[in-house]
XYZ file of C-alpha atoms in Angstrom:
325
model
C -30.070 22.417 -27.176
C -32.434 19.883 -28.727
C -35.473 19.105 -26.543
C -35.622 15.497 -25.296
C -39.056 13.851 -25.802
C -40.974 13.260 -22.568
C -41.290 9.519 -23.310
C -37.505 9.228 -23.454
C -37.181 11.135 -20.196
C -39.601 8.762 -18.480
C -37.800 5.739 -19.944
C -34.499 7.120 -18.718
C -36.016 7.770 -15.301
C -37.381 4.215 -15.042
C -34.007 2.786 -16.068
C -32.296 4.837 -13.390
C -34.796 3.594 -10.834
C -34.111 0.025 -11.933
C -30.373 0.555 -11.575
C -30.732 2.126 -8.143
C -33.033 -0.629 -6.947
C -30.677 -3.381 -8.018
C -27.648 -1.730 -6.455
C -26.790 -3.525 -3.250
C -29.135 -6.471 -3.671
C -29.078 -7.259 0.037
C -30.498 -3.862 0.924
C -32.548 -3.099 -2.185
C -34.607 -6.195 -2.932
C -37.457 -5.691 -5.386
C -40.555 -7.871 -5.698
C -39.920 -9.021 -9.258
C -43.214 -10.901 -9.526
C -45.124 -7.695 -8.863
C -43.143 -5.936 -11.588
C -43.592 -8.724 -14.120
C -47.134 -9.980 -13.485
C -49.092 -7.011 -12.128
C -49.575 -3.736 -13.961
C -51.165 -0.481 -12.772
C -54.723 -0.057 -14.029
C -55.872 3.483 -14.741
C -59.324 3.575 -13.142
C -59.992 7.300 -13.709
C -58.281 10.348 -15.184
C -55.478 10.475 -12.613
C -55.900 7.418 -10.378
C -54.080 4.095 -10.773
C -54.441 0.824 -8.854
C -52.278 -2.293 -8.855
C -54.761 -5.032 -8.032
C -52.942 -7.666 -6.015
C -53.719 -11.353 -5.501
C -56.227 -12.232 -2.794
C -54.559 -15.048 -0.877
C -52.901 -14.828 2.508
C -49.242 -13.750 2.678
C -46.981 -16.693 1.858
C -43.633 -17.578 0.337
C -45.040 -17.646 -3.190
C -46.621 -14.167 -3.192
C -43.851 -12.765 -0.933
C -46.478 -10.852 1.012
C -48.072 -9.059 -1.925
C -51.848 -9.268 -1.541
C -53.299 -5.744 -1.311
C -54.196 -2.975 -3.785
C -51.529 -0.238 -3.853
C -52.906 2.923 -5.422
C -51.453 6.201 -6.612
C -52.696 9.534 -7.897
C -50.691 11.315 -10.585
C -51.122 15.034 -11.270
C -49.074 17.578 -13.231
C -47.491 18.632 -9.933
C -46.922 15.517 -7.814
C -47.829 11.933 -6.925
C -49.623 10.639 -3.826
C -49.542 6.963 -2.881
C -52.120 4.970 -0.900
C -51.241 1.677 0.845
C -47.915 0.726 -0.805
C -47.941 -2.876 0.442
C -46.332 -5.134 3.011
C -42.573 -4.941 2.471
C -39.770 -2.732 1.254
C -39.387 -4.986 -1.810
C -43.073 -4.525 -2.669
C -42.810 -0.772 -2.138
C -39.838 -0.617 -4.496
C -41.790 -2.490 -7.168
C -44.721 -0.077 -6.758
C -42.253 2.809 -7.042
C -40.756 1.342 -10.226
C -44.246 1.075 -11.755
C -44.924 4.724 -10.893
C -41.660 5.776 -12.499
C -42.701 4.128 -15.758
C -45.655 6.540 -15.826
C -44.310 9.798 -14.390
C -41.210 11.492 -13.070
C -43.189 13.849 -10.803
C -42.132 13.876 -7.140
C -43.876 11.498 -4.752
C -44.686 13.853 -1.902
C -47.223 12.025 0.274
C -48.005 8.437 1.252
C -51.325 7.593 2.937
C -52.245 4.570 5.059
C -55.794 3.204 5.408
C -55.238 1.262 8.666
C -52.704 -0.340 10.968
C -52.418 -3.787 9.369
C -48.905 -4.067 7.972
C -49.818 -5.700 4.671
C -50.935 -2.217 3.610
C -48.147 0.113 4.781
C -44.806 -1.638 5.352
C -43.879 -0.656 1.787
C -43.368 2.899 3.101
C -39.639 2.288 3.341
C -39.168 2.432 -0.444
C -40.659 5.916 -0.669
C -38.544 7.298 2.146
C -35.484 5.876 0.392
C -36.353 7.795 -2.768
C -37.399 11.026 -1.062
C -36.406 11.620 2.577
C -38.854 14.536 2.693
C -41.922 12.520 1.748
C -44.723 12.795 4.339
C -46.536 9.741 5.690
C -50.151 10.182 6.847
C -52.440 7.921 8.887
C -55.181 7.844 11.520
C -53.777 9.117 14.840
C -54.689 5.807 16.502
C -52.750 3.932 13.796
C -49.639 5.973 14.572
C -49.921 5.272 18.295
C -50.611 1.557 17.853
C -47.710 1.204 15.422
C -45.369 2.958 17.864
C -46.604 0.809 20.738
C -45.678 -2.527 19.208
C -47.981 -3.148 16.239
C -45.262 -2.222 13.741
C -42.786 -4.774 15.053
C -45.530 -7.385 15.368
C -46.387 -6.943 11.700
C -42.733 -7.104 10.650
C -42.513 -10.463 12.460
C -45.835 -11.698 11.105
C -44.904 -10.970 7.497
C -41.459 -12.527 7.915
C -43.008 -15.651 9.411
C -45.855 -16.063 6.919
C -43.613 -15.496 3.893
C -40.732 -17.623 5.224
C -38.446 -14.569 5.361
C -39.329 -13.272 1.876
C -40.009 -9.838 3.423
C -36.869 -9.883 5.561
C -35.014 -6.571 5.748
C -38.137 -4.407 5.800
C -38.025 -1.502 8.222
C -41.240 -0.112 9.679
C -41.470 3.527 8.578
C -44.307 4.607 10.840
C -46.408 7.543 9.630
C -45.802 10.775 11.544
C -48.629 12.950 10.192
C -51.933 12.429 12.026
C -55.022 12.878 9.865
C -58.210 14.625 10.937
C -61.682 13.756 9.684
C -62.520 15.681 6.529
C -58.930 16.822 5.993
C -58.307 17.640 2.333
C -55.108 17.760 0.305
C -54.609 19.728 -2.901
C -52.594 17.514 -5.224
C -51.995 20.022 -7.969
C -55.633 20.717 -8.773
C -57.000 17.372 -7.610
C -58.358 16.818 -4.093
C -57.747 13.906 -1.754
C -60.134 13.883 1.215
C -59.714 11.738 4.339
C -62.760 10.174 5.999
C -61.838 8.870 9.461
C -64.155 6.092 10.616
C -65.505 6.703 14.100
C -64.951 3.797 16.488
C -64.225 0.366 15.040
C -64.958 -0.982 11.577
C -62.211 -3.289 10.265
C -59.978 -1.839 13.007
C -60.080 1.249 15.206
C -57.621 2.976 12.827
C -59.590 3.039 9.559
C -59.497 5.855 7.025
C -61.193 6.010 3.629
C -59.743 8.342 0.996
C -61.923 10.099 -1.575
C -60.919 11.766 -4.837
C -64.095 13.861 -5.304
C -63.366 15.186 -8.781
C -63.058 11.654 -10.143
C -65.623 10.007 -7.851
C -63.123 7.460 -6.509
C -63.068 6.046 -2.977
C -60.238 4.010 -1.451
C -61.798 2.056 1.411
C -58.949 0.006 2.833
C -60.137 -3.230 4.434
C -63.328 -1.581 5.663
C -64.691 -2.850 2.334
C -63.488 -5.816 0.267
C -64.598 -7.367 -3.001
C -64.899 -11.150 -3.325
C -62.578 -11.460 -0.333
C -63.561 -12.242 3.259
C -60.986 -10.769 5.643
C -60.164 -11.260 9.301
C -62.226 -9.216 11.773
C -60.241 -9.922 14.927
C -59.598 -6.197 15.469
C -62.929 -4.956 14.173
C -66.643 -4.576 14.686
C -69.449 -5.983 12.555
C -71.839 -3.223 13.588
C -69.125 -0.655 12.942
C -68.306 -2.145 9.551
C -71.976 -1.970 8.539
C -72.138 1.654 9.669
C -68.984 2.522 7.718
C -70.364 0.942 4.538
C -73.627 2.864 4.954
C -71.618 6.076 5.323
C -69.601 5.329 2.177
C -72.851 4.817 0.282
C -73.784 8.460 1.025
C -70.675 9.796 -0.720
C -70.774 11.012 -4.311
C -68.476 8.310 -5.650
C -68.929 5.623 -8.267
C -65.568 3.801 -8.253
C -64.702 1.783 -5.166
C -61.127 0.611 -4.572
C -61.415 -2.049 -1.842
C -58.631 -3.207 0.432
C -58.635 -6.576 -1.351
C -60.317 -7.499 -4.593
C -60.950 -5.618 -7.805
C -62.175 -2.041 -8.157
C -65.893 -1.838 -8.829
C -69.045 0.254 -8.586
C -70.981 1.193 -5.458
C -72.350 -2.344 -5.517
C -69.047 -3.362 -3.911
C -70.108 -1.391 -0.816
C -73.537 -2.990 -0.753
C -72.325 -6.576 -1.175
C -69.728 -6.339 1.553
C -72.093 -4.544 3.935
C -74.710 -7.227 3.333
C -72.219 -9.975 4.177
C -71.411 -8.306 7.511
C -75.095 -7.716 8.184
C -76.180 -11.279 7.375
C -73.587 -12.731 9.714
C -74.159 -10.300 12.560
C -77.961 -10.145 12.441
C -78.177 -13.937 12.167
C -75.987 -14.378 15.224
C -78.094 -11.915 17.211
C -81.233 -13.823 16.254
C -79.826 -17.273 17.061
C -77.547 -16.785 20.041
C -80.205 -17.420 22.681
C -81.114 -20.761 21.101
C -77.818 -22.364 20.054
C -74.055 -22.336 20.304
C -71.820 -20.669 17.742
C -70.826 -23.945 16.049
C -74.507 -24.832 15.599
C -75.164 -21.517 13.872
C -72.597 -22.013 11.125
C -74.540 -24.302 8.731
C -77.662 -22.158 9.093
C -75.743 -18.958 8.388
C -73.956 -20.570 5.446
C -77.365 -21.128 3.859
C -77.860 -17.353 3.865
C -74.482 -16.720 2.237
C -74.847 -18.526 -1.095
C -73.912 -15.306 -2.921
C -70.529 -15.424 -1.152
C -69.686 -19.119 -1.483
C -66.910 -18.397 -3.999
C -65.408 -15.511 -2.064
C -61.781 -16.064 -1.069
C -61.397 -16.654 2.665
C -65.002 -17.590 3.460
C -64.149 -21.122 4.624
C -61.272 -19.889 6.788
C -63.012 -16.897 8.347
C -66.738 -17.623 8.706
C -66.471 -19.688 11.883
C -64.302 -17.008 13.508
C -66.677 -14.290 12.324
C -69.598 -16.051 13.980
C -67.692 -16.379 17.278
C -66.608 -12.738 17.140
C -70.186 -11.681 16.389
C -71.421 -13.568 19.463
C -68.945 -11.669 21.640
C -69.851 -8.342 20.052
C -73.587 -8.972 20.477
C -73.030 -9.813 24.158
C -71.097 -6.581 24.630
C -74.004 -4.652 23.100
C -76.178 -5.895 25.961
C -74.167 -3.988 28.560
């Protein structure tokens, strides 16, 4: 029998995926914009990232605004943060199938916020045996209501563009330092102690290729909400990441970059928090804002600064007061 070229096999596989995804449009919606406008970028020998837009979830982006990543080896594929809906997950899956036909065996979540993990559904549809991993606190919070809250939030913010998504909550609880052999390549989990962006944060390192997925603990040219987090904890997490032997940083939002991404985001958190601690005895939070803005000229073009800075100052005041007790 004549051997079929690998490229034809992959093309056939991607066509089959496309056919399966379009079957039953009600149940198998695919984020077509993600397929058409966003392509995986190969950032190292085996690691790919689809860099998403940096706005808030809305009808136009249909909830796509994070950085799904995947690691392809000769044996298998592992996925990190597949996005905020089943339709987004299916688009990520279709992109993977254009590159490889290897089985997707594991999906990893960086934290509890649903814009990063509600795409899990697509990978369970393809492989019922796939394992979903997350921080143990993420699993508990998701089970205790956070999953349904995020389903509702995404539906509301996108005007039902994410409707039909089911929350496939991870079942495999990670431990700090846990390593996975992905066919000769290692994926190592770093659980963040206490709060950083949330109290469920995990960073994932690929040591052989010096890559670090940070989740929303670190972001690049994007200021994110800190309602569930800690400024002191975020600074500590960034300092820890700086000790690792990595040189490619995949942030939760924003483009992949060097270790400078860690430094810039840490410095933003530090400038806000240290300024609040210095000023809080002399003025109210609203009076601090213009003075702190003067210290943040390097961040004036960062997405989300105008929306989040006032809230960050108020949250920092509360956190600083809690430090006193």
